[in-house]
Short mmCIF file of N, CA and C in Angstrom, two decimals:
data_model
loop_
_atom_site.label_atom_id
_atom_site.label_comp_id
_atom_site.label_asym_id
_atom_site.label_seq_id
_atom_site.Cartn_x
_atom_site.Cartn_y
_atom_site.Cartn_z
N UNK A 80 -14.78 67.44 89.31
CA UNK A 80 -14.05 68.49 89.99
C UNK A 80 -14.81 69.81 89.81
N UNK A 81 -14.94 70.55 90.90
CA UNK A 81 -15.62 71.84 90.82
C UNK A 81 -14.76 72.82 90.03
N UNK A 82 -15.43 73.79 89.44
CA UNK A 82 -14.73 74.73 88.56
C UNK A 82 -13.63 75.50 89.29
N UNK A 83 -13.86 75.83 90.56
CA UNK A 83 -12.84 76.56 91.32
C UNK A 83 -11.55 75.78 91.44
N UNK A 84 -11.68 74.49 91.75
CA UNK A 84 -10.49 73.64 91.86
C UNK A 84 -9.80 73.49 90.50
N UNK A 85 -10.60 73.44 89.46
CA UNK A 85 -10.06 73.33 88.10
C UNK A 85 -9.27 74.59 87.74
N UNK A 86 -9.81 75.76 88.08
CA UNK A 86 -9.12 77.03 87.81
C UNK A 86 -7.79 77.07 88.58
N UNK A 87 -7.82 76.67 89.85
CA UNK A 87 -6.61 76.65 90.67
C UNK A 87 -5.56 75.73 90.04
N UNK A 88 -5.98 74.55 89.66
CA UNK A 88 -5.07 73.56 89.05
C UNK A 88 -4.46 74.10 87.75
N UNK A 89 -5.30 74.66 86.90
CA UNK A 89 -4.83 75.19 85.62
C UNK A 89 -3.92 76.41 85.80
N UNK A 90 -4.26 77.26 86.76
CA UNK A 90 -3.45 78.46 87.02
C UNK A 90 -2.05 78.06 87.48
N UNK A 91 -1.99 77.10 88.40
CA UNK A 91 -0.68 76.65 88.90
C UNK A 91 0.11 75.96 87.79
N UNK A 92 -0.57 75.18 86.97
CA UNK A 92 0.09 74.48 85.86
C UNK A 92 0.67 75.49 84.87
N UNK A 93 -0.01 76.63 84.70
CA UNK A 93 0.45 77.69 83.80
C UNK A 93 1.46 78.63 84.47
N UNK A 94 1.81 78.33 85.73
CA UNK A 94 2.74 79.17 86.50
C UNK A 94 2.31 80.63 86.56
N UNK A 95 1.02 80.83 86.80
CA UNK A 95 0.48 82.18 86.94
C UNK A 95 0.09 82.41 88.39
N UNK A 96 0.33 83.63 88.87
CA UNK A 96 -0.17 84.00 90.19
C UNK A 96 -1.63 84.42 90.04
N UNK A 97 -2.33 84.52 91.16
CA UNK A 97 -3.71 85.01 91.10
C UNK A 97 -3.73 86.41 90.51
N UNK A 98 -2.76 87.22 90.88
CA UNK A 98 -2.67 88.59 90.38
C UNK A 98 -2.49 88.62 88.86
N UNK A 99 -1.61 87.76 88.35
CA UNK A 99 -1.36 87.72 86.91
C UNK A 99 -2.61 87.27 86.14
N UNK A 100 -3.28 86.24 86.65
CA UNK A 100 -4.49 85.76 85.99
C UNK A 100 -5.58 86.84 86.05
N UNK A 101 -5.69 87.49 87.20
CA UNK A 101 -6.69 88.55 87.36
C UNK A 101 -6.45 89.67 86.34
N UNK A 102 -5.20 90.02 86.15
CA UNK A 102 -4.85 91.08 85.20
C UNK A 102 -5.26 90.70 83.77
N UNK A 103 -5.02 89.45 83.40
CA UNK A 103 -5.39 88.98 82.06
C UNK A 103 -6.90 89.03 81.84
N UNK A 104 -7.66 88.82 82.93
CA UNK A 104 -9.12 88.77 82.82
C UNK A 104 -9.79 90.11 83.12
N UNK A 105 -9.02 91.07 83.65
CA UNK A 105 -9.61 92.36 84.00
C UNK A 105 -10.47 92.29 85.25
N UNK A 106 -10.08 91.41 86.19
CA UNK A 106 -10.78 91.29 87.47
C UNK A 106 -9.75 91.47 88.58
N UNK A 107 -10.20 91.44 89.83
CA UNK A 107 -9.28 91.58 90.95
C UNK A 107 -8.72 90.22 91.37
N UNK A 108 -7.62 90.28 92.11
CA UNK A 108 -7.03 89.06 92.65
C UNK A 108 -8.02 88.37 93.59
N UNK A 109 -8.80 89.17 94.32
CA UNK A 109 -9.79 88.62 95.25
C UNK A 109 -10.85 87.82 94.49
N UNK A 110 -11.19 88.27 93.30
CA UNK A 110 -12.17 87.54 92.48
C UNK A 110 -11.63 86.16 92.14
N UNK A 111 -10.36 86.09 91.73
CA UNK A 111 -9.74 84.80 91.41
C UNK A 111 -9.75 83.91 92.64
N UNK A 112 -9.41 84.48 93.79
CA UNK A 112 -9.41 83.72 95.04
C UNK A 112 -10.79 83.15 95.35
N UNK A 113 -11.83 83.97 95.18
CA UNK A 113 -13.20 83.51 95.45
C UNK A 113 -13.61 82.40 94.49
N UNK A 114 -13.17 82.50 93.23
CA UNK A 114 -13.46 81.43 92.27
C UNK A 114 -12.79 80.14 92.72
N UNK A 115 -11.51 80.24 93.09
CA UNK A 115 -10.75 79.04 93.46
C UNK A 115 -11.28 78.41 94.74
N UNK A 116 -11.87 79.21 95.61
CA UNK A 116 -12.46 78.69 96.85
C UNK A 116 -13.92 78.26 96.64
N UNK A 117 -14.41 78.39 95.42
CA UNK A 117 -15.80 78.07 95.07
C UNK A 117 -16.82 78.90 95.85
N UNK A 118 -16.41 80.11 96.25
CA UNK A 118 -17.35 81.03 96.89
C UNK A 118 -18.22 81.69 95.83
N UNK A 119 -17.63 81.97 94.69
CA UNK A 119 -18.35 82.48 93.53
C UNK A 119 -17.79 81.75 92.31
N UNK A 120 -18.36 82.03 91.17
CA UNK A 120 -17.84 81.40 89.95
C UNK A 120 -17.83 82.42 88.82
N UNK A 121 -16.98 82.19 87.83
CA UNK A 121 -16.93 83.14 86.72
C UNK A 121 -18.22 83.09 85.91
N UNK A 122 -18.58 84.25 85.34
CA UNK A 122 -19.73 84.23 84.44
C UNK A 122 -19.30 83.57 83.13
N UNK A 123 -20.22 83.37 82.23
CA UNK A 123 -19.93 82.61 81.02
C UNK A 123 -18.86 83.30 80.17
N UNK A 124 -18.89 84.63 80.12
CA UNK A 124 -17.88 85.38 79.35
C UNK A 124 -16.49 85.16 79.95
N UNK A 125 -16.41 85.23 81.28
CA UNK A 125 -15.13 85.02 81.96
C UNK A 125 -14.66 83.57 81.80
N UNK A 126 -15.60 82.63 81.85
CA UNK A 126 -15.25 81.21 81.67
C UNK A 126 -14.69 80.98 80.27
N UNK A 127 -15.28 81.62 79.27
CA UNK A 127 -14.77 81.50 77.90
C UNK A 127 -13.36 82.07 77.80
N UNK A 128 -13.13 83.20 78.45
CA UNK A 128 -11.80 83.82 78.43
C UNK A 128 -10.79 82.92 79.16
N UNK A 129 -11.21 82.32 80.27
CA UNK A 129 -10.33 81.38 80.98
C UNK A 129 -9.94 80.22 80.09
N UNK A 130 -10.91 79.70 79.35
CA UNK A 130 -10.61 78.56 78.47
C UNK A 130 -9.60 78.96 77.39
N UNK A 131 -9.66 80.21 76.93
CA UNK A 131 -8.68 80.68 75.94
C UNK A 131 -7.29 80.81 76.57
N UNK A 132 -7.24 81.39 77.77
CA UNK A 132 -5.96 81.58 78.46
C UNK A 132 -5.28 80.24 78.71
N UNK A 133 -6.05 79.26 79.16
CA UNK A 133 -5.49 77.95 79.49
C UNK A 133 -5.43 77.01 78.28
N UNK A 134 -5.91 77.50 77.13
CA UNK A 134 -5.89 76.72 75.87
C UNK A 134 -6.59 75.37 76.03
N UNK A 135 -7.79 75.44 76.60
CA UNK A 135 -8.63 74.25 76.74
C UNK A 135 -10.05 74.62 76.30
N UNK A 136 -10.86 73.63 76.06
CA UNK A 136 -12.25 73.92 75.68
C UNK A 136 -13.04 74.35 76.91
N UNK A 137 -14.12 75.04 76.65
CA UNK A 137 -15.01 75.44 77.74
C UNK A 137 -15.57 74.20 78.43
N UNK A 138 -15.87 73.17 77.65
CA UNK A 138 -16.35 71.91 78.23
C UNK A 138 -15.32 71.30 79.18
N UNK A 139 -14.05 71.36 78.77
CA UNK A 139 -12.99 70.81 79.62
C UNK A 139 -12.86 71.63 80.90
N UNK A 140 -12.96 72.95 80.78
CA UNK A 140 -12.87 73.81 81.95
C UNK A 140 -13.97 73.48 82.95
N UNK A 141 -15.15 73.22 82.44
CA UNK A 141 -16.29 72.95 83.32
C UNK A 141 -16.53 71.45 83.51
N UNK A 142 -15.53 70.64 83.11
CA UNK A 142 -15.65 69.18 83.19
C UNK A 142 -16.89 68.69 82.46
N UNK A 143 -17.11 69.24 81.26
CA UNK A 143 -18.25 68.85 80.41
C UNK A 143 -19.59 69.06 81.10
N UNK A 144 -19.64 69.95 82.08
CA UNK A 144 -20.89 70.13 82.80
C UNK A 144 -21.15 71.61 83.06
N UNK A 145 -21.59 72.32 82.06
CA UNK A 145 -21.91 73.74 82.19
C UNK A 145 -23.09 73.93 83.13
N UNK A 146 -23.88 72.88 83.31
CA UNK A 146 -25.03 72.94 84.20
C UNK A 146 -24.60 73.29 85.62
N UNK A 147 -23.49 72.71 86.09
CA UNK A 147 -23.01 73.02 87.43
C UNK A 147 -22.68 74.50 87.58
N UNK A 148 -22.12 75.07 86.54
CA UNK A 148 -21.79 76.49 86.56
C UNK A 148 -23.06 77.33 86.68
N UNK A 149 -24.08 76.99 85.91
CA UNK A 149 -25.35 77.71 85.95
C UNK A 149 -26.01 77.54 87.32
N UNK A 150 -26.00 76.31 87.84
CA UNK A 150 -26.60 76.05 89.15
C UNK A 150 -25.89 76.84 90.23
N UNK A 151 -24.56 76.91 90.15
CA UNK A 151 -23.80 77.66 91.14
C UNK A 151 -24.14 79.15 91.06
N UNK A 152 -24.28 79.68 89.84
CA UNK A 152 -24.66 81.09 89.68
C UNK A 152 -26.04 81.36 90.26
N UNK A 153 -26.99 80.46 90.00
CA UNK A 153 -28.35 80.61 90.54
C UNK A 153 -28.31 80.56 92.06
N UNK A 154 -27.53 79.63 92.60
CA UNK A 154 -27.41 79.50 94.05
C UNK A 154 -26.84 80.78 94.67
N UNK A 155 -25.80 81.34 94.05
CA UNK A 155 -25.22 82.59 94.54
C UNK A 155 -26.23 83.73 94.47
N UNK A 156 -27.02 83.77 93.41
CA UNK A 156 -28.05 84.79 93.25
C UNK A 156 -29.12 84.64 94.32
N UNK A 157 -29.52 83.40 94.60
CA UNK A 157 -30.52 83.16 95.63
C UNK A 157 -30.01 83.60 97.00
N UNK A 158 -28.74 83.34 97.30
CA UNK A 158 -28.16 83.77 98.57
C UNK A 158 -28.20 85.29 98.68
N UNK A 159 -27.80 85.96 97.60
CA UNK A 159 -27.79 87.42 97.59
C UNK A 159 -29.21 87.97 97.74
N UNK A 160 -30.16 87.36 97.05
CA UNK A 160 -31.55 87.79 97.14
C UNK A 160 -32.06 87.64 98.57
N UNK A 161 -31.71 86.52 99.21
CA UNK A 161 -32.11 86.31 100.61
C UNK A 161 -31.54 87.38 101.52
N UNK A 162 -30.29 87.76 101.30
CA UNK A 162 -29.66 88.80 102.11
C UNK A 162 -30.35 90.14 101.91
N UNK A 163 -30.67 90.45 100.66
CA UNK A 163 -31.34 91.72 100.35
C UNK A 163 -32.73 91.75 100.99
N UNK A 164 -33.46 90.64 100.90
CA UNK A 164 -34.79 90.58 101.51
C UNK A 164 -34.71 90.72 103.02
N UNK A 165 -33.72 90.09 103.63
CA UNK A 165 -33.55 90.19 105.07
C UNK A 165 -33.23 91.63 105.48
N UNK A 166 -32.35 92.28 104.72
CA UNK A 166 -32.02 93.68 105.01
C UNK A 166 -33.24 94.57 104.83
N UNK A 167 -34.04 94.31 103.80
CA UNK A 167 -35.26 95.09 103.56
C UNK A 167 -36.25 94.92 104.70
N UNK A 168 -36.36 93.70 105.21
CA UNK A 168 -37.27 93.43 106.32
C UNK A 168 -36.87 94.26 107.54
N UNK A 169 -35.57 94.25 107.87
CA UNK A 169 -35.11 95.01 109.03
C UNK A 169 -35.23 96.51 108.82
N UNK A 170 -35.04 96.96 107.61
CA UNK A 170 -35.23 98.37 107.30
C UNK A 170 -36.69 98.77 107.52
N UNK A 171 -37.60 97.91 107.11
CA UNK A 171 -39.03 98.15 107.32
C UNK A 171 -39.39 98.20 108.79
N UNK A 172 -38.82 97.28 109.57
CA UNK A 172 -39.07 97.25 111.02
C UNK A 172 -38.57 98.55 111.65
N UNK A 173 -37.37 98.98 111.27
CA UNK A 173 -36.82 100.23 111.82
C UNK A 173 -37.70 101.43 111.44
N UNK A 174 -38.19 101.44 110.21
CA UNK A 174 -39.06 102.52 109.75
C UNK A 174 -40.34 102.57 110.60
N UNK A 175 -40.94 101.42 110.86
CA UNK A 175 -42.17 101.37 111.66
C UNK A 175 -41.90 101.85 113.08
N UNK A 176 -40.78 101.44 113.66
CA UNK A 176 -40.43 101.87 115.03
C UNK A 176 -40.26 103.39 115.07
N UNK A 177 -39.55 103.94 114.11
CA UNK A 177 -39.36 105.40 114.06
C UNK A 177 -40.69 106.11 113.86
N UNK A 178 -41.55 105.55 113.03
CA UNK A 178 -42.87 106.13 112.79
C UNK A 178 -43.70 106.14 114.08
N UNK A 179 -43.67 105.05 114.83
CA UNK A 179 -44.42 104.96 116.09
C UNK A 179 -43.87 105.97 117.09
N UNK A 180 -42.55 106.07 117.21
CA UNK A 180 -41.94 107.04 118.13
C UNK A 180 -42.32 108.46 117.72
N UNK A 181 -42.29 108.74 116.44
CA UNK A 181 -42.67 110.06 115.93
C UNK A 181 -44.13 110.36 116.25
N UNK A 182 -45.00 109.38 116.06
CA UNK A 182 -46.43 109.56 116.34
C UNK A 182 -46.67 109.82 117.82
N UNK A 183 -45.99 109.05 118.68
CA UNK A 183 -46.13 109.26 120.13
C UNK A 183 -45.64 110.65 120.51
N UNK A 184 -44.50 111.07 119.94
CA UNK A 184 -43.97 112.41 120.22
C UNK A 184 -44.95 113.49 119.79
N UNK A 185 -45.57 113.30 118.64
CA UNK A 185 -46.54 114.27 118.14
C UNK A 185 -47.76 114.34 119.06
N UNK A 186 -48.25 113.19 119.50
CA UNK A 186 -49.41 113.15 120.41
C UNK A 186 -49.08 113.85 121.72
N UNK A 187 -47.89 113.60 122.26
CA UNK A 187 -47.47 114.25 123.51
C UNK A 187 -47.36 115.76 123.29
N UNK A 188 -46.81 116.18 122.17
CA UNK A 188 -46.66 117.60 121.87
C UNK A 188 -48.03 118.28 121.80
N UNK A 189 -49.00 117.64 121.12
CA UNK A 189 -50.35 118.19 121.01
C UNK A 189 -51.02 118.24 122.37
N UNK A 190 -50.83 117.22 123.18
CA UNK A 190 -51.47 117.15 124.50
C UNK A 190 -50.93 118.22 125.44
N UNK A 191 -49.69 118.64 125.25
CA UNK A 191 -49.08 119.64 126.14
C UNK A 191 -49.56 121.05 125.82
N UNK A 192 -50.19 121.28 124.69
CA UNK A 192 -50.65 122.61 124.32
C UNK A 192 -51.89 122.98 125.02
#
């Protein structure tokens, strides 16, 4: 079972709302929702705190597979890195276009003198 589904199951078993769990962890309700949907995952400190709240071992929380948690974190980081690189590429393209337009404007200005 993925960690998000495990968190959802444990939260419901403990009769906690997403808001209540978020408050205990010092995160937002949206963060809990993203964890439960497996869009993101808790960091190791948050996972340890979750295991305390639900009174289970960290191994039990992660189904004895902390590797999946690490892999998911790396995957999320890679996605974010890809987005940043893509944004940087487009920013560079826009900069070059503005530079070319500026250069053409300067040449026209000089030619008109």
